[in-house]
mmCIF file of C-alpha atoms in Angstrom:
data_model
loop_
_atom_site.group_PDB
_atom_site.id
_atom_site.type_symbol
_atom_site.label_atom_id
_atom_site.label_comp_id
_atom_site.label_asym_id
_atom_site.label_seq_id
_atom_site.Cartn_x
_atom_site.Cartn_y
_atom_site.Cartn_z
ATOM 1 C CA MET A 1 -35.483 -84.994 -32.930
ATOM 2 C CA ASP A 2 -31.671 -85.554 -33.144
ATOM 3 C CA LEU A 3 -29.174 -82.811 -33.647
ATOM 4 C CA ILE A 4 -26.612 -83.236 -36.479
ATOM 5 C CA HIS A 5 -23.412 -81.304 -35.979
ATOM 6 C CA LEU A 6 -22.332 -80.054 -39.295
ATOM 7 C CA PRO A 7 -18.695 -79.756 -40.119
ATOM 8 C CA PRO A 8 -17.532 -75.931 -40.325
ATOM 9 C CA TYR A 9 -18.660 -73.916 -43.268
ATOM 10 C CA SER A 10 -20.642 -76.510 -45.143
ATOM 11 C CA PRO A 11 -23.263 -74.599 -47.059
ATOM 12 C CA LYS A 12 -24.021 -77.303 -49.132
ATOM 13 C CA TYR A 13 -25.489 -79.341 -46.011
ATOM 14 C CA ASN A 14 -27.311 -76.237 -44.601
ATOM 15 C CA PRO A 15 -30.953 -75.907 -45.721
ATOM 16 C CA ILE A 16 -31.329 -72.146 -45.208
ATOM 17 C CA GLU A 17 -27.838 -71.776 -47.682
ATOM 18 C CA GLN A 18 -30.053 -73.389 -50.277
ATOM 19 C CA VAL A 19 -32.802 -71.216 -49.829
ATOM 20 C CA TRP A 20 -30.623 -68.027 -49.831
ATOM 21 C CA ARG A 21 -28.864 -69.092 -52.739
ATOM 22 C CA THR A 22 -32.366 -69.715 -54.827
ATOM 23 C CA ILE A 23 -33.731 -66.247 -53.567
ATOM 24 C CA LYS A 24 -30.328 -64.322 -54.692
ATOM 25 C CA ALA A 25 -30.487 -66.142 -58.002
ATOM 26 C CA LYS A 26 -33.955 -64.986 -58.711
ATOM 27 C CA ILE A 27 -33.777 -61.265 -57.291
ATOM 28 C CA SER A 28 -30.290 -60.884 -59.059
ATOM 29 C CA ARG A 29 -32.372 -60.976 -62.227
ATOM 30 C CA LYS A 30 -34.564 -58.096 -61.305
ATOM 31 C CA PHE A 31 -34.265 -54.423 -61.865
ATOM 32 C CA ILE A 32 -34.764 -52.986 -58.341
ATOM 33 C CA THR A 33 -35.031 -49.383 -57.550
ATOM 34 C CA SER A 34 -35.673 -48.903 -54.018
ATOM 35 C CA ILE A 35 -35.371 -50.635 -50.444
ATOM 36 C CA GLU A 36 -38.984 -51.289 -50.323
ATOM 37 C CA GLN A 37 -39.217 -52.722 -53.541
ATOM 38 C CA LEU A 38 -36.381 -55.368 -52.507
ATOM 39 C CA LYS A 39 -38.021 -56.012 -49.345
ATOM 40 C CA PHE A 40 -41.474 -56.564 -51.093
ATOM 41 C CA ILE A 41 -39.671 -58.883 -53.703
ATOM 42 C CA PHE A 42 -37.439 -60.838 -50.975
ATOM 43 C CA GLU A 43 -40.697 -61.413 -49.051
ATOM 44 C CA ASN A 44 -42.363 -62.894 -52.059
ATOM 45 C CA GLU A 45 -39.784 -65.041 -53.056
ATOM 46 C CA PHE A 46 -39.125 -66.180 -49.748
ATOM 47 C CA LYS A 47 -42.670 -67.456 -49.400
ATOM 48 C CA GLN A 48 -42.651 -68.943 -52.785
ATOM 49 C CA VAL A 49 -39.391 -71.035 -51.851
ATOM 50 C CA ILE A 50 -40.429 -72.248 -48.427
ATOM 51 C CA ASN A 51 -43.654 -73.153 -49.545
ATOM 52 C CA ASN A 52 -42.334 -75.258 -52.486
ATOM 53 C CA GLU A 53 -43.098 -78.516 -51.193
ATOM 54 C CA SER A 54 -40.835 -80.398 -54.126
ATOM 55 C CA TYR A 55 -37.867 -78.071 -52.847
ATOM 56 C CA TRP A 56 -37.844 -79.547 -49.326
ATOM 57 C CA LYS A 57 -38.603 -82.859 -50.413
ATOM 58 C CA ASN A 58 -35.707 -83.067 -52.816
ATOM 59 C CA TRP A 59 -33.612 -81.848 -50.075
ATOM 60 C CA LEU A 60 -34.403 -84.475 -47.670
ATOM 61 C CA TRP A 61 -33.978 -87.105 -50.058
ATOM 62 C CA LYS A 62 -30.596 -85.663 -50.639
ATOM 63 C CA PHE A 63 -28.903 -85.177 -47.425
ATOM 64 C CA LEU A 64 -31.045 -87.328 -45.056
#
């Protein structure tokens, strides 16, 4: 495995930033009434994003 040094503050090249952007977009459209509900929704959305194979394939082809 080779380390790739990213320029300072380069969210478009950092895969976790893409994940956060996707999750925030999905959560922002929901009406959340409690911290517990937010945690539950976040966990579900996170699992969906990281299990979405096409998401990672697109990222790999785009940046590598």
